[in-house]
Coordinates of C-alpha atoms and ligand atoms in Angstrom, one line a residue:
M1 CA 12.7 -35.8 -5.1
E2 CA 9.7 -33.1 -5.3
R3 CA 11.0 -30.3 -3.9
K4 CA 9.2 -28.9 -0.7
Y5 CA 8.1 -25.6 0.0
P6 CA 7.2 -23.8 3.3
S7 CA 3.2 -22.8 3.1
L8 CA 0.4 -20.8 5.1
L9 CA -0.3 -23.5 7.3
N10 CA 2.6 -25.2 7.6
N11 CA 6.0 -23.0 7.7
S12 CA 8.7 -26.2 8.4
E13 CA 9.4 -26.7 12.2
V14 CA 11.0 -22.9 12.3
T15 CA 7.7 -21.4 13.5
N16 CA 6.9 -24.2 15.9
K17 CA 10.1 -23.3 17.3
L18 CA 10.0 -20.4 17.2
E19 CA 6.5 -19.8 18.7
S20 CA 6.6 -19.8 22.5
Q21 CA 4.7 -22.2 24.2
S22 CA 3.8 -20.1 26.8
P23 CA 0.0 -19.0 27.3
Y24 CA 1.1 -15.8 27.5
I25 CA 2.9 -13.1 25.2
V26 CA 6.3 -13.3 25.6
V27 CA 8.2 -9.8 25.2
D28 CA 11.7 -10.6 25.4
N29 CA 14.2 -13.1 25.2
P30 CA 16.8 -12.4 28.0
D31 CA 19.5 -14.6 27.3
S32 CA 19.9 -12.7 23.4
E33 CA 20.3 -9.0 22.3
W34 CA 17.1 -9.6 20.0
I35 CA 14.3 -6.4 20.5
P36 CA 11.5 -7.7 19.2
T37 CA 9.5 -5.9 16.2
Y38 CA 5.8 -5.6 15.5
H39 CA 5.9 -8.8 13.4
S40 CA 8.8 -11.1 15.1
L41 CA 6.3 -10.6 17.9
I42 CA 3.1 -11.8 16.2
E43 CA 5.5 -14.8 14.7
R44 CA 6.7 -15.5 18.1
N45 CA 3.6 -15.5 19.6
I46 CA 0.1 -15.9 17.5
S47 CA 1.7 -17.3 14.8
N48 CA -0.3 -20.9 15.5
L49 CA -3.2 -19.4 16.4
I50 CA -3.2 -17.6 12.5
Q51 CA -2.4 -20.8 11.1
S52 CA -5.7 -22.4 13.0
E53 CA -7.7 -19.6 11.8
L54 CA -7.0 -19.7 8.1
Q55 CA -7.2 -23.4 8.1
P56 CA -10.7 -23.6 6.9
Y57 CA -9.9 -21.1 3.8
V58 CA -6.6 -22.4 2.9
Q59 CA -7.4 -25.5 0.1
Q60 CA -4.5 -28.1 -1.1
I61 CA -3.8 -27.5 -4.2
K62 CA -4.8 -30.5 -5.7
K63 CA -5.6 -30.3 -9.2
I64 CA -4.0 -28.2 -11.9
D65 CA -4.2 -28.5 -15.4
E66 CA -2.0 -25.8 -17.3
T67 CA -3.7 -26.6 -20.4
E68 CA -7.0 -26.3 -19.4
S69 CA -5.8 -23.4 -17.2
I70 CA -7.6 -25.1 -14.3
I71 CA -6.6 -24.7 -10.6
N72 CA -8.9 -27.0 -7.6
D73 CA -12.3 -25.6 -8.6
Y74 CA -11.0 -22.3 -10.6
K75 CA -10.9 -21.6 -14.7
I76 CA -8.5 -18.9 -15.3
G77 CA -9.1 -16.3 -17.6
S78 CA -7.1 -13.3 -18.2
T79 CA -4.7 -11.2 -16.8
I80 CA -6.2 -8.3 -14.6
G81 CA -3.2 -6.6 -12.5
S82 CA -0.7 -7.2 -11.9
G83 CA 1.2 -6.2 -8.4
Q84 CA 4.7 -6.5 -6.8
F85 CA 4.7 -10.2 -5.9
G86 CA 2.5 -11.7 -8.3
K87 CA -0.2 -11.2 -11.1
V88 CA -4.0 -11.2 -10.6
Y89 CA -6.2 -13.5 -13.3
K90 CA -10.3 -13.1 -13.6
G91 CA -11.2 -17.3 -12.3
Q92 CA -14.6 -18.6 -12.9
E93 CA -15.6 -20.7 -9.6
Q94 CA -17.1 -24.4 -11.9
S95 CA -19.0 -25.8 -8.7
H96 CA -20.9 -22.6 -8.0
K97 CA -24.1 -22.1 -8.5
K98 CA -24.1 -18.8 -10.5
R99 CA -20.4 -20.2 -12.1
R100 CA -19.4 -16.8 -10.1
I101 CA -16.3 -14.7 -11.2
V102 CA -13.6 -14.3 -8.4
A103 CA -10.0 -12.3 -8.9
L104 CA -6.6 -15.2 -8.4
K105 CA -3.7 -13.4 -7.2
R106 CA -0.5 -15.8 -7.7
I107 CA 1.9 -14.8 -5.6
N108 CA 5.5 -16.7 -6.5
K109 CA 7.6 -18.2 -3.0
L110 CA 10.1 -17.7 -4.7
R111 CA 9.9 -13.9 -4.7
P112 CA 10.9 -11.5 -3.5
K113 CA 15.1 -12.4 -3.4
Y114 CA 17.0 -11.4 -0.6
S115 CA 20.9 -10.2 -0.7
M116 CA 23.0 -12.7 0.9
N117 CA 24.0 -10.4 4.0
Q118 CA 19.4 -10.6 4.4
L119 CA 19.9 -14.0 4.5
M120 CA 22.6 -14.4 7.2
R121 CA 20.9 -12.4 9.2
Q122 CA 17.6 -14.6 9.5
I123 CA 20.5 -17.0 9.6
T124 CA 21.7 -15.3 12.8
Y125 CA 18.3 -14.4 14.4
W126 CA 16.9 -18.3 14.3
K127 CA 20.0 -19.3 16.3
Q128 CA 19.1 -17.5 19.4
F129 CA 15.9 -20.1 18.9
N130 CA 18.0 -22.9 18.2
I131 CA 17.0 -23.4 14.9
D132 CA 19.9 -24.8 13.1
A133 CA 19.8 -22.7 10.0
D134 CA 22.7 -23.3 8.3
N135 CA 22.0 -26.3 5.7
F136 CA 19.2 -24.3 4.6
D137 CA 19.6 -23.0 1.2
A138 CA 19.1 -19.7 -0.1
D139 CA 15.3 -20.6 -1.6
T140 CA 14.3 -22.4 1.3
I141 CA 15.1 -19.3 3.5
T142 CA 13.7 -16.9 1.1
T143 CA 10.5 -18.9 1.2
L144 CA 9.9 -18.9 4.9
M145 CA 9.9 -15.0 4.7
N146 CA 7.5 -15.0 1.8
V147 CA 5.5 -16.9 3.0
N148 CA 5.1 -15.1 6.3
R149 CA 4.3 -12.0 5.0
C150 CA 1.8 -13.6 2.8
R151 CA 0.2 -15.1 5.5
W152 CA -0.3 -12.2 7.6
E153 CA -1.8 -10.0 4.7
V154 CA -3.7 -12.8 4.3
Y155 CA -4.8 -13.4 8.0
L156 CA -6.0 -9.3 7.7
M157 CA -8.2 -10.0 4.8
L158 CA -9.8 -12.5 6.7
R159 CA -10.2 -10.5 9.6
V160 CA -11.6 -7.6 7.2
T161 CA -13.4 -9.8 5.7
N162 CA -15.3 -11.6 8.7
D163 CA -15.1 -9.5 11.8
R164 CA -17.7 -7.7 13.3
G165 CA -20.0 -8.9 10.4
G166 CA -17.5 -7.5 7.9
N167 CA -18.2 -4.8 5.4
S168 CA -19.2 -4.1 1.3
Y169 CA -16.6 -1.4 1.4
V170 CA -13.2 -3.4 1.5
V171 CA -12.8 -6.2 -0.8
N172 CA -14.1 -9.3 0.5
F173 CA -11.7 -12.3 0.7
L174 CA -12.8 -15.9 -0.6
Q175 CA -9.9 -18.3 0.2
C176 CA -6.8 -18.7 -0.7
M177 CA -5.0 -22.5 -2.4
D178 CA -1.8 -23.9 -1.0
S179 CA 0.4 -26.2 -0.5
V180 CA 3.8 -27.9 0.1
N181 CA 4.9 -28.5 -3.0
S182 CA 3.6 -25.6 -4.9
K183 CA 5.6 -22.7 -5.2
D184 CA 3.0 -20.1 -5.6
L185 CA 0.1 -19.9 -3.4
W186 CA -3.7 -18.3 -4.5
I187 CA -5.5 -15.6 -2.9
V188 CA -9.2 -15.7 -4.0
S189 CA -11.3 -12.7 -3.8
E190 CA -14.3 -11.4 -4.7
W191 CA -13.8 -9.7 -8.3
C192 CA -14.4 -5.8 -8.7
N193 CA -15.5 -5.7 -12.5
L194 CA -14.3 -2.0 -13.2
G195 CA -10.8 -2.7 -11.8
E196 CA -8.7 0.1 -10.0
L197 CA -10.1 3.6 -9.5
Q198 CA -8.9 5.9 -12.1
W199 CA -8.3 9.2 -11.6
K200 CA -6.6 10.9 -14.7
R201 CA -8.7 12.8 -17.0
P202 CA -7.2 13.4 -20.3
T203 CA -10.1 15.0 -21.1
R204 CA -12.5 17.4 -20.0
H205 CA -15.1 14.7 -19.8
L206 CA -15.4 12.5 -16.5
L207 CA -14.1 8.8 -17.1
E208 CA -16.3 6.3 -18.3
Q209 CA -15.4 4.5 -14.8
W210 CA -17.0 7.1 -12.7
E211 CA -19.8 7.4 -15.5
S212 CA -20.6 3.5 -14.9
L213 CA -20.8 4.1 -10.8
I214 CA -22.6 7.7 -11.2
G215 CA -24.6 7.9 -14.5
E216 CA -24.6 10.7 -17.1
N217 CA -24.8 14.4 -16.8
K218 CA -22.4 14.7 -13.6
T219 CA -19.5 16.5 -12.4
V220 CA -16.1 15.6 -11.4
A221 CA -17.5 16.7 -7.4
D222 CA -20.7 14.2 -7.5
F223 CA -18.3 11.9 -8.7
A224 CA -15.8 12.6 -5.6
F225 CA -19.0 12.8 -3.6
K226 CA -19.2 9.2 -4.3
V227 CA -15.3 8.0 -3.5
I228 CA -16.3 10.3 -0.1
N229 CA -18.7 8.2 0.8
D230 CA -18.2 5.0 0.1
I231 CA -14.7 4.8 1.4
T232 CA -15.7 6.8 4.4
K233 CA -17.9 4.1 5.6
G234 CA -14.5 1.6 4.4
L235 CA -12.0 3.5 6.4
K236 CA -14.8 3.9 9.8
F237 CA -15.1 -0.1 9.3
L238 CA -11.0 -0.7 9.2
K239 CA -10.5 2.0 12.6
K240 CA -13.9 -0.3 14.1
I241 CA -11.7 -3.2 14.5
G242 CA -8.3 -1.7 14.5
C243 CA -6.7 -1.8 11.2
I244 CA -4.2 0.8 9.5
H245 CA -4.5 0.4 5.9
R246 CA -1.5 2.4 5.3
D247 CA -1.4 2.6 1.7
I248 CA -5.0 4.4 0.7
K249 CA -4.6 5.3 -3.3
P250 CA -6.3 5.2 -6.1
S251 CA -5.0 1.8 -7.4
N252 CA -5.8 0.4 -3.7
I253 CA -9.2 1.2 -4.5
L254 CA -11.2 -1.1 -6.4
V255 CA -14.3 -0.4 -8.4
D256 CA -17.5 -3.0 -8.2
G257 CA -19.4 -1.9 -11.1
K258 CA -22.3 -4.6 -10.9
N259 CA -23.0 -3.1 -7.2
K260 CA -21.9 0.5 -8.0
I261 CA -19.5 0.8 -5.0
L262 CA -16.1 1.2 -4.3
K263 CA -13.8 -0.9 -2.1
I264 CA -10.8 -0.9 -0.2
S265 CA -8.2 -3.6 -1.3
D266 CA -4.2 -4.0 -0.6
F267 CA -3.5 -5.1 3.0
G268 CA 0.1 -5.9 2.0
C269 CA 1.3 -2.6 4.2
S270 CA -1.8 -3.0 7.4
L271 CA -1.2 -3.2 11.3
L272 CA -3.8 -4.0 13.8
T273 CA -3.8 -1.8 16.8
P274 CA -2.2 -3.6 20.0
E275 CA -5.6 -4.2 21.2
S276 CA -7.0 -5.4 18.1
L277 CA -4.3 -7.9 18.3
P278 CA -5.0 -11.5 19.7
F279 CA -2.3 -11.5 22.4
E280 CA -3.0 -13.2 25.9
Y281 CA -1.5 -11.3 29.2
D282 CA -0.3 -12.2 32.1
P283 CA -2.8 -11.7 34.4
V284 CA -0.1 -10.5 37.0
E285 CA -0.9 -6.9 36.8
K286 CA 2.8 -5.7 36.8
I287 CA 3.9 -8.4 34.2
K288 CA 0.8 -7.9 31.6
D289 CA 1.7 -3.7 32.3
K290 CA 5.3 -4.6 30.9
Q291 CA 4.0 -6.6 28.1
L292 CA 1.7 -3.9 27.1
H293 CA 4.7 -1.4 27.4
I294 CA 6.4 -3.7 24.9
V295 CA 3.8 -4.6 22.3
R296 CA 3.0 -0.8 21.8
K297 CA 6.6 0.3 21.7
C298 CA 6.6 -2.3 18.9
F299 CA 3.8 -1.3 17.7
Q300 CA 4.8 2.8 17.9
K301 CA 7.9 1.7 16.3
E302 CA 6.6 0.0 13.2
M303 CA 3.8 3.1 12.4
N304 CA 6.8 5.4 12.8
K305 CA 8.3 3.3 9.4
I306 CA 7.6 5.7 5.9
I307 CA 5.5 3.1 4.5
G308 CA 2.9 3.5 1.4
T309 CA 3.8 5.2 -1.2
P310 CA 5.7 8.7 -1.6
A311 CA 3.2 10.8 -2.8
F312 CA 0.6 10.0 -0.3
V313 CA 2.8 9.4 2.7
A314 CA 1.3 12.1 5.3
P315 CA 3.3 14.7 6.3
E316 CA 4.3 13.4 10.2
L317 CA 6.0 10.5 8.8
C318 CA 8.4 12.5 6.7
K319 CA 10.0 15.2 8.6
F320 CA 13.6 17.0 8.0
T321 CA 13.5 19.3 10.1
E322 CA 16.7 19.9 13.0
E323 CA 13.0 20.9 15.1
D324 CA 11.7 17.4 14.4
F325 CA 14.6 15.8 15.6
K326 CA 15.0 17.4 19.1
S327 CA 12.4 14.8 20.6
E328 CA 11.6 11.3 19.7
E329 CA 8.5 11.4 21.0
K330 CA 7.7 14.5 18.6
M331 CA 8.0 12.2 15.6
D332 CA 6.1 9.1 17.1
V333 CA 3.5 9.0 15.1
K334 CA 0.3 9.5 17.6
D335 CA -2.6 8.1 15.4
G336 CA -1.9 6.0 12.7
F337 CA -5.9 6.1 12.2
K338 CA -5.0 9.5 10.5
L339 CA -1.6 8.6 8.4
D340 CA -5.2 7.4 6.2
I341 CA -6.9 10.0 6.4
W342 CA -4.2 11.9 5.1
S343 CA -3.5 9.6 2.2
F344 CA -7.3 9.8 1.4
G345 CA -7.5 13.2 1.1
V346 CA -4.2 13.4 -1.4
T347 CA -6.5 10.6 -3.3
L348 CA -9.7 12.6 -3.3
Y349 CA -7.7 15.8 -4.2
C350 CA -6.8 13.9 -7.3
I351 CA -10.2 13.2 -8.5
L352 CA -11.0 16.7 -8.1
F353 CA -8.0 18.0 -9.6
N354 CA -6.7 15.8 -11.7
Q355 CA -3.3 15.9 -9.9
L356 CA -1.6 14.9 -7.7
P357 CA -0.8 17.9 -4.7
F358 CA 2.4 17.3 -3.6
S359 CA 4.8 15.8 -6.2
G360 CA 8.4 16.5 -6.8
D361 CA 11.7 15.2 -8.8
N362 CA 11.8 12.5 -6.8
E363 CA 11.0 11.4 -3.2
F364 CA 12.8 13.8 -1.2
D365 CA 11.0 16.9 -3.2
T366 CA 8.0 15.4 -2.9
Y367 CA 8.4 15.0 1.1
H368 CA 9.8 18.4 1.2
L369 CA 6.4 19.4 -0.7
I370 CA 4.4 17.6 1.7
N371 CA 5.9 18.9 4.3
L372 CA 5.8 22.8 3.6
K373 CA 3.4 23.4 0.5
E374 CA 0.3 25.0 1.4
L375 CA -2.7 24.0 -0.6
S376 CA -5.1 26.8 -1.0
N377 CA -8.8 26.4 -1.6
D378 CA -9.4 30.3 -2.1
D379 CA -11.2 29.3 -5.6
S380 CA -13.5 26.8 -3.9
D381 CA -16.6 27.3 -2.0
C382 CA -17.2 23.5 -3.2
W383 CA -17.6 22.0 0.7
I384 CA -15.9 18.5 -0.6
T385 CA -13.1 20.4 -1.6
D386 CA -13.3 22.4 1.5
L387 CA -13.4 19.4 3.5
V388 CA -10.2 18.0 2.0
I389 CA -7.8 20.9 1.4
T390 CA -8.8 22.7 5.0
K391 CA -9.7 19.5 7.3
M392 CA -7.8 16.4 5.5
L393 CA -4.8 17.3 4.2
K394 CA -4.1 19.3 7.4
K395 CA -0.6 19.1 7.9
N396 CA -0.8 18.7 12.0
P397 CA -2.3 14.9 12.5
D398 CA -3.8 16.3 16.0
E399 CA -5.9 19.1 14.0
R400 CA -6.2 16.5 11.1
I401 CA -10.2 15.4 10.7
D402 CA -10.6 11.8 11.9
I403 CA -13.0 9.5 10.1
N404 CA -15.9 9.7 12.3
E405 CA -16.7 13.3 11.8
I406 CA -16.1 12.7 8.0
H407 CA -18.4 10.6 8.2
T408 CA -20.7 12.9 10.7
I409 CA -20.7 15.5 7.6
I410 CA -21.7 13.1 4.9
T411 CA -24.6 12.1 6.5
S412 CA -26.0 15.4 7.9
N413 CA -28.7 16.3 6.3
K414 CA -27.2 19.2 4.5
N415 CA -24.5 17.3 2.2
N416 CA -25.7 14.0 2.1
K417 CA -26.7 15.1 -1.2
P418 CA -24.6 15.0 -4.6
P419 CA -22.7 18.3 -4.4
S420 CA -24.5 19.3 -7.8
L421 CA -27.4 19.2 -6.2
N422 CA -27.0 20.9 -2.9
K423 CA -27.1 24.8 -2.4
L424 CA -23.0 24.5 -2.9
G425 CA -23.7 22.7 -6.0
G426 CA -23.3 25.8 -8.4
G427 CA -19.8 26.8 -6.7
A428 CA -19.0 23.3 -7.3
K429 CA -19.6 23.7 -10.9
K430 CA -17.8 27.0 -10.6
S431 CA -14.5 25.9 -9.1
I432 CA -14.5 23.1 -11.6
K433 CA -14.5 25.5 -14.9
K434 CA -12.1 27.8 -12.7
F435 CA -9.8 24.8 -12.7
W436 CA -9.9 24.0 -16.2
K437 CA -9.4 27.3 -17.4
K438 CA -6.0 27.3 -14.6
I439 CA -4.8 23.9 -15.6
S440 CA -4.7 24.8 -19.0
K441 CA -2.9 28.2 -18.2
P442 CA 1.1 28.0 -18.2
K443 CA 2.9 27.1 -15.3
S444 CA 3.2 30.5 -12.8
K445 CA 6.9 30.9 -10.9
E446 CA 4.6 30.4 -7.8
D447 CA 4.3 26.6 -9.2
L448 CA 8.0 26.1 -9.5
T449 CA 8.1 26.7 -6.0
L450 CA 10.6 23.7 -4.8
K451 CA 11.7 22.4 -7.8
V452 CA 8.4 21.2 -8.6
T453 CA 8.5 19.8 -11.8
L454 CA 4.7 18.2 -13.9
S455 CA 3.7 15.6 -11.2
T456 CA 3.9 12.2 -12.7
E457 CA 2.3 8.9 -12.2
D458 CA 5.7 7.7 -10.9
T459 CA 5.1 9.0 -7.6
E460 CA 1.7 7.6 -7.2
L461 CA 3.3 4.8 -8.7
S462 CA 6.5 4.0 -6.4
R463 CA 5.4 2.2 -3.4
I464 CA 8.0 1.5 0.1
T465 CA 6.8 -1.5 1.4
S466 CA 6.6 -3.1 4.2
R467 CA 7.6 -6.6 3.4
D468 CA 11.1 -6.4 4.5
S469 CA 9.7 -6.1 8.7
F470 CA 9.2 -9.5 7.8
A471 CA 12.0 -10.7 7.8
S472 CA 12.3 -11.3 11.7
G473 CA 14.3 -9.1 13.6
L474 CA 16.0 -7.7 10.6
D475 CA 16.6 -4.3 10.0
P476 CA 15.1 -3.0 7.4
S477 CA 17.9 -0.7 6.3
D478 CA 19.6 -3.5 5.0
L479 CA 16.3 -4.3 2.6
P480 CA 16.9 -6.6 -0.2
I481 CA 17.0 -4.4 -3.0
N482 CA 15.4 -6.5 -5.9
I483 CA 17.3 -5.6 -9.5
T484 CA 13.7 -6.0 -11.2
D485 CA 13.0 -2.2 -8.9
F486 CA 15.5 -0.8 -11.4
I487 CA 14.6 -2.7 -14.7
D488 CA 11.5 -1.2 -13.7
S489 CA 13.0 2.2 -13.7
L490 CA 14.7 2.1 -16.7
T491 CA 11.6 1.3 -18.0
T492 CA 10.6 0.1 -21.6
T493 CA 8.2 2.1 -23.3
N494 CA 6.3 -1.6 -24.8
A495 CA 6.0 -3.0 -21.8
I496 CA 2.3 -3.7 -21.2
T497 CA 1.3 -2.0 -18.4
A498 CA -1.2 -3.6 -15.5
Q499 CA -3.8 -0.7 -16.5
D500 CA -3.9 -1.0 -20.2
E501 CA -4.3 -4.4 -19.4
I502 CA -7.3 -3.9 -16.9
L503 CA -8.3 -1.3 -19.1
K504 CA -8.4 -4.1 -22.1
N505 CA -10.1 -6.0 -19.8
N506 CA -12.9 -3.9 -19.0
N507 CA -13.9 -3.9 -22.2
K508 CA -14.8 -7.2 -22.3
Q509 CA -17.5 -9.4 -21.7
E510 CA -17.4 -9.6 -17.7
N511 CA -18.3 -13.5 -17.8
R512 CA -16.6 -14.9 -20.5
L513 CA -13.3 -16.4 -19.8
D514 CA -11.1 -16.3 -22.5
P515 CA -8.4 -19.1 -21.5
T516 CA -6.3 -17.5 -24.5
Q517 CA -5.9 -14.5 -23.2
T518 CA -4.0 -16.2 -19.5
D519 CA -0.9 -14.2 -19.9
S520 CA 1.9 -17.0 -19.4
P521 CA 2.8 -17.8 -15.8
V522 CA 5.3 -15.5 -13.7
S523 CA 8.6 -17.1 -14.6
S524 CA 10.0 -19.3 -10.9
S525 CA 13.5 -18.9 -12.1
G526 CA 14.8 -17.4 -10.0
S527 CA 17.2 -16.3 -12.0
I528 CA 17.1 -12.1 -10.3
Q529 CA 19.7 -11.3 -8.4
S530 CA 19.3 -8.7 -5.7
F531 CA 22.3 -6.2 -4.9
E532 CA 23.9 -4.0 -2.1
I533 CA 23.9 -1.0 -2.3
P534 CA 25.9 1.4 0.6
T535 CA 23.3 2.9 3.3
P536 CA 21.5 5.0 4.2
I537 CA 20.9 6.2 1.2
K538 CA 19.9 2.5 0.2
N539 CA 16.6 3.3 2.7
M540 CA 15.9 6.2 0.0
I541 CA 16.5 4.2 -2.9
K542 CA 14.1 1.4 -1.8
I543 CA 11.2 3.7 -2.0
K544 CA 11.8 3.1 -5.3
A545 CA 10.7 5.3 -8.1
S546 CA 9.9 3.5 -10.9
P547 CA 7.5 4.9 -13.2
E548 CA 5.0 1.9 -14.2
K549 CA 3.0 3.2 -16.3
P550 CA 5.3 6.0 -18.5
E551 CA 2.9 6.2 -21.2
K552 CA 0.4 7.1 -19.7
R553 CA 2.3 10.0 -17.5
D554 CA 1.6 13.4 -17.7
L555 CA -1.7 13.5 -19.0
D556 CA -3.3 15.5 -16.1
H557 CA -0.9 18.7 -17.6
G558 CA -1.7 17.2 -21.1
A559 CA -5.6 18.9 -21.3
S560 CA -5.9 21.7 -22.9
N561 CA -8.6 24.4 -23.0
D562 CA -10.9 22.3 -26.0
G563 CA -10.5 19.5 -23.8
Q564 CA -8.2 17.8 -26.4
T565 CA -5.6 15.9 -24.9
A566 CA -2.3 17.3 -26.4
P567 CA 0.6 14.7 -26.1
R568 CA 3.9 15.4 -25.4
P569 CA 7.3 13.7 -23.8
A570 CA 6.7 12.9 -20.0
P571 CA 9.2 14.0 -18.3
K572 CA 11.2 11.6 -16.6
M573 CA 11.5 10.8 -13.0
K574 CA 14.7 11.4 -11.2
S575 CA 15.9 8.6 -8.7
S576 CA 16.9 9.9 -5.6
K577 CA 19.9 7.3 -6.2
N578 CA 21.3 9.9 -8.0
I579 CA 21.7 12.2 -4.8
I580 CA 24.8 11.4 -3.3
N581 CA 25.4 14.3 -1.3
F582 CA 21.8 15.7 0.1
K583 CA 23.8 18.9 1.9
N584 CA 24.5 20.4 -1.8
Y585 CA 21.4 19.3 -3.2
I586 CA 19.0 20.5 -1.0
Q587 CA 21.0 23.6 -0.5
N588 CA 21.3 24.5 -4.2
N589 CA 17.8 24.3 -4.4
E590 CA 17.7 28.0 -4.1
V591 CA 13.6 28.3 -3.0
V592 CA 14.1 25.6 0.3
E593 CA 15.2 27.2 3.1
S594 CA 16.9 24.2 4.5
S595 CA 19.3 23.8 7.2
D596 CA 19.0 20.0 6.7
T597 CA 22.8 18.3 6.6
I598 CA 23.8 15.0 5.4
D599 CA 23.9 14.1 9.6
Q600 CA 20.7 15.3 9.8
I601 CA 19.4 13.3 6.9
K602 CA 21.3 10.1 8.5
D603 CA 19.6 10.7 12.0
Y604 CA 16.6 10.8 10.2
L605 CA 17.1 7.7 8.6
N606 CA 18.4 6.2 11.6
Y607 CA 15.6 6.8 13.4
K608 CA 13.0 5.6 10.7
G609 CA 14.6 2.9 10.0
D610 CA 15.2 1.0 13.2
F611 CA 18.7 1.2 13.0
T612 CA 19.0 1.5 17.0
Ligands
ATP701 N1 -10.5 -7.9 -6.6 C1 -9.8 -7.5 -7.2 N2 -11.1 -7.5 -8.3 C2 -10.4 -6.5 -9.8 N3 -9.0 -6.3 -9.5 C3 -8.6 -6.4 -8.8 C4 -8.6 -7.6 -7.6 N4 -7.4 -7.5 -6.8 C5 -6.3 -7.3 -7.5 N5 -7.1 -6.7 -8.8 C6 -6.3 -5.6 -10.5 O1 -5.0 -6.2 -9.3 C7 -3.8 -5.2 -9.3 C8 -2.5 -5.7 -8.4 O2 -3.5 -6.4 -7.6 P1 -2.7 -6.2 -6.0 O3 -3.0 -4.6 -5.5 O4 -3.4 -6.8 -5.1 O5 -1.4 -6.5 -5.9 P2 0.2 -5.8 -5.3 O6 0.9 -6.7 -5.2 O7 -0.6 -5.6 -3.4 O8 0.2 -4.2 -5.7 P3 0.8 -3.6 -5.3 O9 1.8 -4.1 -4.2 O10 1.8 -3.3 -6.5 O11 0.3 -2.3 -5.2 C9 -4.5 -4.0 -8.6 O12 -4.2 -2.7 -8.5 C10 -6.1 -4.2 -9.6 O13 -6.1 -3.6 -10.9

């Protein structure tokens, strides 16, 4: 008998049983120990609403022709990228009058795998709602959990595409293809022909991708101006619709060379504010207040989690000092949109300075740097550099500039010109010159503060995902650690990276599909095992330091005076899994004046990981 899988529009009877029948939001269950989480509140209250909103955009998979590389109306072309959960292909819409090119993201419902402990906890959670999951096999539970996660991502893509007329500076969603007898689901979105935003410059010259957007004979500051202009518009829109992205970084910014704009993509970690969620509150004021209180509490807890990519995580998320633990309130992220401003600031810094501003040996070092390292702006009189360093990368989120203020600055008459043309332009050029001189000098002692090693792309590439918060009511400290994460960290040098593929594809004819370039489909053998690692270290391991693009590493420090790349072996990023004694680790680090003890770190992990 053909196997049935949950689908975006049909999560079997589980979703139906979970969703309450009350017209108003159900925030607690007096008969159980269950404490709602942000995602379980959504699952309990608006799962059916989300499914009905998605319905017009989900096409049943009717036609698959593997030899012709066809799915429904799309001819599948080359791979244009690969994410954590699947590959992204170029596709051509056959019935479209212009045979438009789209991006097709293929997601295997069986990925990621979960540990047995995770699966058992999910069953226990379901039992509270009289869902008899004892007979479910591991694959059934895994696919239910994974489809749930995908549904949220697709719903967010739909919201950012349609809400309040949509916006050109976010990647627009077109449709999904899915059915109960398919182990894969497909997300179709507009194609950004120049791929993800590149920022590493092996030579002093502007990258080809940048020149395709702003033309030749321009400066780095000119390109930074383009990025700040476009992404500010995207982030301003996201704020308007109540969407906090939580994973802004160069690889989540796609480049549309046809329309010459940059767009925000990847909403897998994103959240909607309580006000933007379509919950119905009880009209009785007292009950409504209680409901609102719990929704806000769940939202707050979710926002406090370290989600994103270590090198781009804002300081308010990774505090370690005793002071910080004194009050829970102090640890609360008050304004989630400021998290995105920080990550956007790090992204702009990468573009301006060709290096990550905060990059340590491992995540702990990186977090220490994010909290303690002060960036100096002495050398520059470029207003963008100033904006990034003194306003966007302000450690205190209350003092950090917000997106509307950035928008005002860049649209004001004075600054709405590329930096090389306005009166600060000369300064910008001078500062870039100084910058090149500076980075070609040997590393100063100061650079070694907090044992910072050469920055690597690893830190940027490793990402902390929120996927597991979708496992209803599950404790994120018990998240599955997929063995592939570790395989990644032992990475093979001959692995073809997504970046290489993108670069390769960028050179191909944009609208010519070549089915022979299609990669073999993601294996669905399900042979990958999860394994258990003792907590609390596990939480830190989860933020995996996987050098996905080893051969491109260290390019930022490979540029010499004459602008030639000086290849040298890239330093391997240490994994925090080897750090067993945090106290020793931190105390042996001469430069760090830290009173952190392992207990404090445990407290920290308990708090951030929602152990309570
Ligand atoms: N619409 C698109 N146009 C062009 N390239 C795309 C598009 N969507 C995705 N890609 C490419 O595929 C890569 C992976 O896609 P995506 O970010 O959606 O996957 P992901 O699983 O969310 O990745 P990760 O979580 O690892 O960041 C992108 O970094 C980009 O290079």
